[in-house]
mmCIF file of C-alpha atoms in Angstrom:
data_model
loop_
_atom_site.group_PDB
_atom_site.id
_atom_site.type_symbol
_atom_site.label_atom_id
_atom_site.label_comp_id
_atom_site.label_asym_id
_atom_site.label_seq_id
_atom_site.Cartn_x
_atom_site.Cartn_y
_atom_site.Cartn_z
ATOM 1 C CA UNK F 1 0.000 0.000 0.000
ATOM 2 C CA UNK F 2 1.538 3.358 1.123
ATOM 3 C CA UNK F 3 4.865 3.307 2.916
ATOM 4 C CA UNK F 4 4.401 6.747 4.545
ATOM 5 C CA UNK F 5 2.606 6.611 7.879
ATOM 6 C CA UNK F 6 -0.806 8.296 8.020
ATOM 7 C CA UNK F 7 -0.956 11.065 10.684
ATOM 8 C CA UNK F 8 -2.940 9.987 13.755
ATOM 9 C CA UNK F 9 -5.425 12.868 13.317
ATOM 10 C CA UNK F 10 -6.340 11.509 9.849
ATOM 11 C CA UNK F 11 -6.283 7.755 10.420
ATOM 12 C CA UNK F 12 -10.062 7.423 10.724
ATOM 13 C CA UNK F 13 -10.905 9.448 7.599
ATOM 14 C CA UNK F 14 -8.113 7.786 5.601
ATOM 15 C CA UNK F 15 -9.416 4.332 6.552
ATOM 16 C CA UNK F 16 -12.807 5.369 5.153
ATOM 17 C CA UNK F 17 -11.103 6.319 1.873
ATOM 18 C CA UNK F 18 -9.284 2.972 1.711
ATOM 19 C CA UNK F 19 -12.574 1.123 2.309
ATOM 20 C CA UNK F 20 -14.404 2.993 -0.477
ATOM 21 C CA UNK F 21 -11.548 2.476 -2.949
ATOM 22 C CA UNK F 22 -11.362 -1.245 -2.179
ATOM 23 C CA UNK F 23 -15.145 -1.578 -2.659
ATOM 24 C CA UNK F 24 -14.831 -0.047 -6.135
ATOM 25 C CA UNK F 25 -12.225 -2.606 -7.238
ATOM 26 C CA UNK F 26 -9.904 -0.056 -8.807
ATOM 27 C CA UNK F 27 -6.726 -1.253 -10.472
ATOM 28 C CA UNK F 28 -3.754 -1.387 -8.119
ATOM 29 C CA UNK F 29 -2.106 1.574 -9.862
ATOM 30 C CA UNK F 30 -5.287 3.687 -9.581
ATOM 31 C CA UNK F 31 -5.739 2.695 -5.946
ATOM 32 C CA UNK F 32 -2.158 3.725 -5.159
ATOM 33 C CA UNK F 33 -2.571 7.068 -6.959
ATOM 34 C CA UNK F 34 -5.738 8.025 -5.053
ATOM 35 C CA UNK F 35 -4.216 7.099 -1.703
ATOM 36 C CA UNK F 36 -0.801 8.643 -2.400
ATOM 37 C CA UNK F 37 -2.145 11.997 -3.601
ATOM 38 C CA UNK F 38 -4.622 12.310 -0.737
ATOM 39 C CA UNK F 39 -1.982 11.436 1.835
ATOM 40 C CA UNK F 40 0.452 13.948 0.313
ATOM 41 C CA UNK F 41 -2.225 16.633 0.635
ATOM 42 C CA UNK F 42 -3.058 15.751 4.244
ATOM 43 C CA UNK F 43 0.629 15.935 5.176
ATOM 44 C CA UNK F 44 0.827 19.346 3.470
ATOM 45 C CA UNK F 45 -2.344 20.711 5.114
ATOM 46 C CA UNK F 46 -1.278 19.349 8.515
ATOM 47 C CA UNK F 47 -4.796 19.312 9.960
ATOM 48 C CA UNK F 48 -7.661 16.795 10.325
ATOM 49 C CA UNK F 49 -9.368 16.210 6.977
ATOM 50 C CA UNK F 50 -12.707 17.262 8.500
ATOM 51 C CA UNK F 51 -11.302 20.774 9.095
ATOM 52 C CA UNK F 52 -9.976 21.305 5.549
ATOM 53 C CA UNK F 53 -11.374 24.347 3.702
ATOM 54 C CA UNK F 54 -11.236 25.488 0.070
ATOM 55 C CA UNK F 55 -8.247 27.733 0.796
ATOM 56 C CA UNK F 56 -6.204 24.667 1.826
ATOM 57 C CA UNK F 57 -6.878 23.039 -1.548
ATOM 58 C CA UNK F 58 -5.926 26.232 -3.405
ATOM 59 C CA UNK F 59 -2.678 26.565 -1.449
ATOM 60 C CA UNK F 60 -1.791 22.958 -2.235
ATOM 61 C CA UNK F 61 -2.406 23.375 -5.976
ATOM 62 C CA UNK F 62 -0.233 26.519 -5.942
ATOM 63 C CA UNK F 63 2.450 24.517 -4.107
ATOM 64 C CA UNK F 64 2.336 21.838 -6.842
ATOM 65 C CA UNK F 65 2.616 24.499 -9.546
ATOM 66 C CA UNK F 66 5.713 25.998 -7.901
ATOM 67 C CA UNK F 67 7.224 22.511 -7.852
ATOM 68 C CA UNK F 68 6.608 22.466 -11.642
ATOM 69 C CA UNK F 69 4.300 19.453 -11.411
ATOM 70 C CA UNK F 70 2.723 18.769 -14.829
ATOM 71 C CA UNK F 71 -0.783 19.993 -15.639
ATOM 72 C CA UNK F 72 -2.080 16.433 -16.068
ATOM 73 C CA UNK F 73 -0.715 15.369 -12.658
ATOM 74 C CA UNK F 74 -2.346 18.383 -11.017
ATOM 75 C CA UNK F 75 -5.654 17.409 -12.621
ATOM 76 C CA UNK F 76 -5.338 13.859 -11.222
ATOM 77 C CA UNK F 77 -4.523 15.319 -7.794
ATOM 78 C CA UNK F 78 -7.684 17.414 -7.902
ATOM 79 C CA UNK F 79 -9.831 14.447 -8.985
ATOM 80 C CA UNK F 80 -8.361 12.344 -6.160
ATOM 81 C CA UNK F 81 -9.030 15.008 -3.526
ATOM 82 C CA UNK F 82 -12.511 15.687 -4.908
ATOM 83 C CA UNK F 83 -13.427 12.025 -4.586
ATOM 84 C CA UNK F 84 -12.130 11.912 -0.993
ATOM 85 C CA UNK F 85 -13.823 15.057 0.306
ATOM 86 C CA UNK F 86 -17.088 14.892 -1.656
ATOM 87 C CA UNK F 87 -17.798 11.182 -1.880
ATOM 88 C CA UNK F 88 -16.119 9.823 1.256
ATOM 89 C CA UNK F 89 -16.383 12.704 3.757
ATOM 90 C CA UNK F 90 -19.455 14.431 2.219
ATOM 91 C CA UNK F 91 -17.796 17.865 2.430
ATOM 92 C CA UNK F 92 -18.334 20.840 0.075
ATOM 93 C CA UNK F 93 -14.780 22.170 -0.051
ATOM 94 C CA UNK F 94 -14.817 22.131 -3.868
ATOM 95 C CA UNK F 95 -18.029 24.148 -4.220
ATOM 96 C CA UNK F 96 -16.144 27.459 -4.662
ATOM 97 C CA UNK F 97 -12.949 25.942 -6.021
ATOM 98 C CA UNK F 98 -11.939 27.021 -9.529
ATOM 99 C CA UNK F 99 -10.328 24.100 -11.297
ATOM 100 C CA UNK F 100 -7.336 25.230 -13.406
ATOM 101 C CA UNK F 101 -7.653 24.656 -17.135
ATOM 102 C CA UNK F 102 -5.865 21.584 -18.424
ATOM 103 C CA UNK F 103 -2.831 22.409 -20.553
ATOM 104 C CA UNK F 104 -2.484 20.345 -23.710
ATOM 105 C CA UNK F 105 0.723 19.678 -25.568
ATOM 106 C CA UNK F 106 0.555 18.554 -29.159
ATOM 107 C CA UNK F 107 2.070 15.038 -29.199
ATOM 108 C CA UNK F 108 5.266 14.359 -31.127
ATOM 109 C CA UNK F 109 4.736 13.006 -34.650
ATOM 110 C CA UNK F 110 7.309 10.747 -36.290
ATOM 111 C CA UNK F 111 7.760 11.150 -40.028
ATOM 112 C CA UNK F 112 7.636 8.197 -42.415
ATOM 113 C CA UNK F 113 11.421 7.785 -42.405
ATOM 114 C CA UNK F 114 11.513 7.596 -38.592
ATOM 115 C CA UNK F 115 8.638 5.082 -38.535
ATOM 116 C CA UNK F 116 10.466 2.920 -41.086
ATOM 117 C CA UNK F 117 13.684 3.073 -39.039
ATOM 118 C CA UNK F 118 11.852 2.111 -35.853
ATOM 119 C CA UNK F 119 9.975 -0.802 -37.447
ATOM 120 C CA UNK F 120 13.157 -2.021 -39.127
ATOM 121 C CA UNK F 121 14.972 -1.967 -35.762
ATOM 122 C CA UNK F 122 12.039 -3.735 -34.085
ATOM 123 C CA UNK F 123 11.922 -6.428 -36.803
ATOM 124 C CA UNK F 124 14.931 -8.169 -35.225
ATOM 125 C CA UNK F 125 12.455 -9.462 -32.632
ATOM 126 C CA UNK F 126 9.024 -10.734 -33.855
ATOM 127 C CA UNK F 127 7.468 -9.703 -30.540
ATOM 128 C CA UNK F 128 8.851 -6.154 -30.615
ATOM 129 C CA UNK F 129 7.920 -5.849 -34.277
ATOM 130 C CA UNK F 130 4.298 -6.812 -33.590
ATOM 131 C CA UNK F 131 4.010 -4.510 -30.556
ATOM 132 C CA UNK F 132 5.056 -1.512 -32.654
ATOM 133 C CA UNK F 133 2.975 -2.596 -35.647
ATOM 134 C CA UNK F 134 -0.210 -2.879 -33.555
ATOM 135 C CA UNK F 135 0.274 0.679 -32.276
ATOM 136 C CA UNK F 136 1.089 2.121 -35.702
ATOM 137 C CA UNK F 137 -0.879 0.111 -38.269
ATOM 138 C CA UNK F 138 -3.908 -0.632 -36.044
ATOM 139 C CA UNK F 139 -3.800 2.518 -33.894
ATOM 140 C CA UNK F 140 -4.201 0.569 -30.650
ATOM 141 C CA UNK F 141 -3.590 2.002 -27.192
ATOM 142 C CA UNK F 142 -0.990 0.379 -24.940
ATOM 143 C CA UNK F 143 -3.717 -1.007 -22.636
ATOM 144 C CA UNK F 144 -5.501 -2.553 -25.623
ATOM 145 C CA UNK F 145 -2.303 -4.123 -26.965
ATOM 146 C CA UNK F 146 -1.143 -5.818 -23.778
ATOM 147 C CA UNK F 147 -4.616 -7.328 -23.213
ATOM 148 C CA UNK F 148 -4.926 -8.778 -26.738
ATOM 149 C CA UNK F 149 -5.725 -12.487 -27.001
ATOM 150 C CA UNK F 150 -5.478 -14.662 -30.086
ATOM 151 C CA UNK F 151 -9.251 -15.122 -30.077
ATOM 152 C CA UNK F 152 -9.728 -11.440 -30.906
ATOM 153 C CA UNK F 153 -8.199 -11.911 -34.377
ATOM 154 C CA UNK F 154 -10.282 -13.011 -37.345
ATOM 155 C CA UNK F 155 -7.706 -13.753 -40.035
ATOM 156 C CA UNK F 156 -10.364 -14.641 -42.629
ATOM 157 C CA UNK F 157 -12.018 -11.223 -42.254
ATOM 158 C CA UNK F 158 -8.674 -9.542 -41.523
ATOM 159 C CA UNK F 159 -10.039 -7.851 -38.416
ATOM 160 C CA UNK F 160 -9.176 -7.354 -34.745
ATOM 161 C CA UNK F 161 -11.934 -7.128 -32.160
ATOM 162 C CA UNK F 162 -10.536 -4.557 -29.751
ATOM 163 C CA UNK F 163 -11.687 -4.948 -26.139
ATOM 164 C CA UNK F 164 -10.679 -1.679 -24.551
ATOM 165 C CA UNK F 165 -10.335 -1.150 -20.776
ATOM 166 C CA UNK F 166 -13.032 1.524 -21.398
ATOM 167 C CA UNK F 167 -16.144 -0.250 -22.843
ATOM 168 C CA UNK F 168 -17.219 2.728 -24.990
ATOM 169 C CA UNK F 169 -13.919 2.415 -26.883
ATOM 170 C CA UNK F 170 -14.511 -1.200 -27.984
ATOM 171 C CA UNK F 171 -14.334 -1.496 -31.755
ATOM 172 C CA UNK F 172 -13.384 -3.698 -34.691
ATOM 173 C CA UNK F 173 -10.263 -2.682 -36.614
ATOM 174 C CA UNK F 174 -9.331 -3.781 -40.132
ATOM 175 C CA UNK F 175 -5.804 -5.173 -40.343
ATOM 176 C CA UNK F 176 -3.357 -3.450 -42.647
ATOM 177 C CA UNK F 177 -1.548 -5.789 -45.090
ATOM 178 C CA UNK F 178 1.813 -5.083 -43.468
ATOM 179 C CA UNK F 179 0.383 -5.829 -40.023
ATOM 180 C CA UNK F 180 -0.936 -9.186 -41.280
ATOM 181 C CA UNK F 181 2.559 -10.184 -42.450
ATOM 182 C CA UNK F 182 4.101 -9.244 -39.108
ATOM 183 C CA UNK F 183 1.364 -11.107 -37.213
ATOM 184 C CA UNK F 184 1.852 -14.292 -39.283
ATOM 185 C CA UNK F 185 5.595 -14.203 -38.662
ATOM 186 C CA UNK F 186 4.965 -13.877 -34.911
ATOM 187 C CA UNK F 187 2.330 -16.643 -35.025
ATOM 188 C CA UNK F 188 4.816 -19.080 -36.581
ATOM 189 C CA UNK F 189 7.275 -18.442 -33.792
ATOM 190 C CA UNK F 190 4.975 -18.670 -30.751
ATOM 191 C CA UNK F 191 1.913 -20.661 -31.864
ATOM 192 C CA UNK F 192 -1.624 -19.665 -30.950
ATOM 193 C CA UNK F 193 -4.261 -20.520 -28.411
ATOM 194 C CA UNK F 194 -7.486 -18.501 -28.523
ATOM 195 C CA UNK F 195 -7.681 -17.858 -24.795
ATOM 196 C CA UNK F 196 -4.012 -16.940 -24.342
ATOM 197 C CA UNK F 197 -2.474 -13.465 -24.417
ATOM 198 C CA UNK F 198 -0.343 -12.464 -27.410
ATOM 199 C CA UNK F 199 2.171 -11.019 -24.985
ATOM 200 C CA UNK F 200 2.160 -13.141 -21.811
ATOM 201 C CA UNK F 201 3.689 -11.797 -18.629
ATOM 202 C CA UNK F 202 6.114 -13.338 -16.193
ATOM 203 C CA UNK F 203 3.468 -15.394 -14.400
ATOM 204 C CA UNK F 204 0.890 -17.750 -15.872
ATOM 205 C CA UNK F 205 -2.342 -16.035 -16.877
ATOM 206 C CA UNK F 206 -0.820 -12.542 -16.885
ATOM 207 C CA UNK F 207 0.187 -10.206 -19.701
ATOM 208 C CA UNK F 208 3.082 -7.809 -20.206
ATOM 209 C CA UNK F 209 2.813 -4.580 -18.225
ATOM 210 C CA UNK F 210 2.473 -1.229 -19.949
ATOM 211 C CA UNK F 211 5.642 -0.052 -18.187
ATOM 212 C CA UNK F 212 7.716 -2.883 -19.690
ATOM 213 C CA UNK F 213 6.287 -2.282 -23.141
ATOM 214 C CA UNK F 214 6.928 1.476 -23.023
ATOM 215 C CA UNK F 215 10.501 0.890 -21.857
ATOM 216 C CA UNK F 216 11.004 -1.520 -24.763
ATOM 217 C CA UNK F 217 9.656 0.946 -27.337
ATOM 218 C CA UNK F 218 11.754 3.783 -25.899
ATOM 219 C CA UNK F 219 14.899 1.649 -26.154
ATOM 220 C CA UNK F 220 14.060 0.639 -29.738
ATOM 221 C CA UNK F 221 13.719 4.312 -30.704
ATOM 222 C CA UNK F 222 17.169 5.060 -29.267
ATOM 223 C CA UNK F 223 18.707 2.116 -31.149
ATOM 224 C CA UNK F 224 17.030 3.413 -34.320
ATOM 225 C CA UNK F 225 18.711 6.799 -33.819
ATOM 226 C CA UNK F 226 15.497 8.712 -33.087
ATOM 227 C CA UNK F 227 16.285 11.541 -30.678
ATOM 228 C CA UNK F 228 12.727 12.298 -29.561
ATOM 229 C CA UNK F 229 11.144 10.360 -26.705
ATOM 230 C CA UNK F 230 8.943 7.691 -28.301
ATOM 231 C CA UNK F 231 6.041 5.818 -26.714
ATOM 232 C CA UNK F 232 3.355 3.564 -28.159
ATOM 233 C CA UNK F 233 1.070 6.594 -28.152
ATOM 234 C CA UNK F 234 3.607 8.367 -30.393
ATOM 235 C CA UNK F 235 3.121 5.589 -32.961
ATOM 236 C CA UNK F 236 -0.680 5.665 -32.660
ATOM 237 C CA UNK F 237 -0.718 9.459 -32.987
ATOM 238 C CA UNK F 238 1.733 9.406 -35.899
ATOM 239 C CA UNK F 239 -0.486 6.951 -37.792
ATOM 240 C CA UNK F 240 -3.490 9.240 -37.304
ATOM 241 C CA UNK F 241 -1.572 12.255 -38.619
ATOM 242 C CA UNK F 242 -0.225 10.259 -41.587
ATOM 243 C CA UNK F 243 -3.767 9.172 -42.455
ATOM 244 C CA UNK F 244 -4.942 12.778 -42.344
ATOM 245 C CA UNK F 245 -2.086 13.653 -44.693
ATOM 246 C CA UNK F 246 -3.325 10.923 -47.038
ATOM 247 C CA UNK F 247 -6.776 12.542 -47.131
ATOM 248 C CA UNK F 248 -8.731 10.571 -44.513
ATOM 249 C CA UNK F 249 -11.454 12.588 -42.793
ATOM 250 C CA UNK F 250 -11.433 13.445 -39.093
ATOM 251 C CA UNK F 251 -14.513 11.228 -38.678
ATOM 252 C CA UNK F 252 -12.634 8.261 -40.229
ATOM 253 C CA UNK F 253 -9.728 8.889 -37.851
ATOM 254 C CA UNK F 254 -12.132 9.126 -34.906
ATOM 255 C CA UNK F 255 -13.500 5.649 -35.700
ATOM 256 C CA UNK F 256 -10.018 4.240 -36.312
ATOM 257 C CA UNK F 257 -8.721 5.488 -32.948
ATOM 258 C CA UNK F 258 -11.878 4.585 -31.018
ATOM 259 C CA UNK F 259 -12.611 8.109 -29.815
ATOM 260 C CA UNK F 260 -16.116 8.649 -28.459
ATOM 261 C CA UNK F 261 -16.109 12.320 -29.430
ATOM 262 C CA UNK F 262 -14.808 14.071 -32.539
ATOM 263 C CA UNK F 263 -13.507 16.820 -30.234
ATOM 264 C CA UNK F 264 -10.986 14.299 -28.849
ATOM 265 C CA UNK F 265 -9.704 13.617 -32.364
ATOM 266 C CA UNK F 266 -9.504 17.346 -33.102
ATOM 267 C CA UNK F 267 -7.352 17.778 -29.991
ATOM 268 C CA UNK F 268 -4.602 15.858 -31.833
ATOM 269 C CA UNK F 269 -4.268 18.799 -34.209
ATOM 270 C CA UNK F 270 -1.868 21.678 -33.409
ATOM 271 C CA UNK F 271 -4.600 24.264 -32.793
ATOM 272 C CA UNK F 272 -5.402 26.623 -29.946
ATOM 273 C CA UNK F 273 -8.170 25.724 -27.521
ATOM 274 C CA UNK F 274 -11.304 27.642 -26.484
ATOM 275 C CA UNK F 275 -11.711 29.515 -29.761
ATOM 276 C CA UNK F 276 -15.024 30.722 -31.163
ATOM 277 C CA UNK F 277 -16.595 27.982 -33.374
ATOM 278 C CA UNK F 278 -15.960 29.819 -36.674
ATOM 279 C CA UNK F 279 -12.364 30.668 -35.753
ATOM 280 C CA UNK F 280 -11.786 27.129 -34.488
ATOM 281 C CA UNK F 281 -12.965 25.631 -37.783
ATOM 282 C CA UNK F 282 -10.550 27.866 -39.694
ATOM 283 C CA UNK F 283 -7.695 26.784 -37.396
ATOM 284 C CA UNK F 284 -8.627 23.131 -38.007
ATOM 285 C CA UNK F 285 -8.639 23.582 -41.777
ATOM 286 C CA UNK F 286 -5.284 25.404 -41.674
ATOM 287 C CA UNK F 287 -3.831 22.618 -39.494
ATOM 288 C CA UNK F 288 -5.047 19.938 -41.933
ATOM 289 C CA UNK F 289 -3.463 21.784 -44.871
ATOM 290 C CA UNK F 290 -0.163 21.980 -42.986
ATOM 291 C CA UNK F 291 -0.312 18.274 -42.123
ATOM 292 C CA UNK F 292 -0.895 17.298 -45.780
ATOM 293 C CA UNK F 293 1.975 19.517 -46.862
ATOM 294 C CA UNK F 294 4.375 18.168 -44.216
ATOM 295 C CA UNK F 295 3.582 14.439 -44.043
ATOM 296 C CA UNK F 296 2.132 13.407 -47.430
ATOM 297 C CA UNK F 297 4.385 11.022 -49.326
#
């Protein structure tokens, strides 16, 4: 659980939080995050949770900003604290709290040459090759890739039934010809069993962890001579941008990536946020023109 000792004045309220989290069956990583961030705040506030006021939350967020904590981490901190105080302790400390706007950074896009270099480097290992190919050619998320089982592939229809950790993102993806070749090569090496994971973990019945996969992809990028930090999301995002350059519509990309909302797909484009609708549409069209000019081949 958490190595740091919970202050005596907060033991009762913290035990309530632990109980609620356990009842909700969160993943271990999510459970740790909620507990860690709430405990960090309680240590900072140095008072019983029941006596916390909005000003304490604001001071803590300012403290995180001064420490140069990322915008996304601050947002997770706020969500964790909100759950604790509103849902566990039934307190209204967030009623007058102004949540800071989330800052978005346009993800790195690899060009076609960099993608080719990475896939060529990965091809020395059928497993590494398939991991990268599933992110690039099929646009799968890391969580979707590590949970893949052989039974989700229909080689006759050339499709993958994607079971996402988020049910609304479940979808069926057509397999690219290149991905089919890489999959068949991997299949010959490891054999298949419908109920087994493509990428089994260390222990029976488990799969590779996202951390191990991301470390592997990062190392492959370095070996390939790519200076930018590369993750599986970089490959997924790059494929989306390359498809836009080829003339695919934003709606096609939305379906390919499994986004529930078109606004999520639009957020991949290098455009400013919170613009008036007409101005936003012009920014989107300008961004698409730039993408076609830069990445079309």
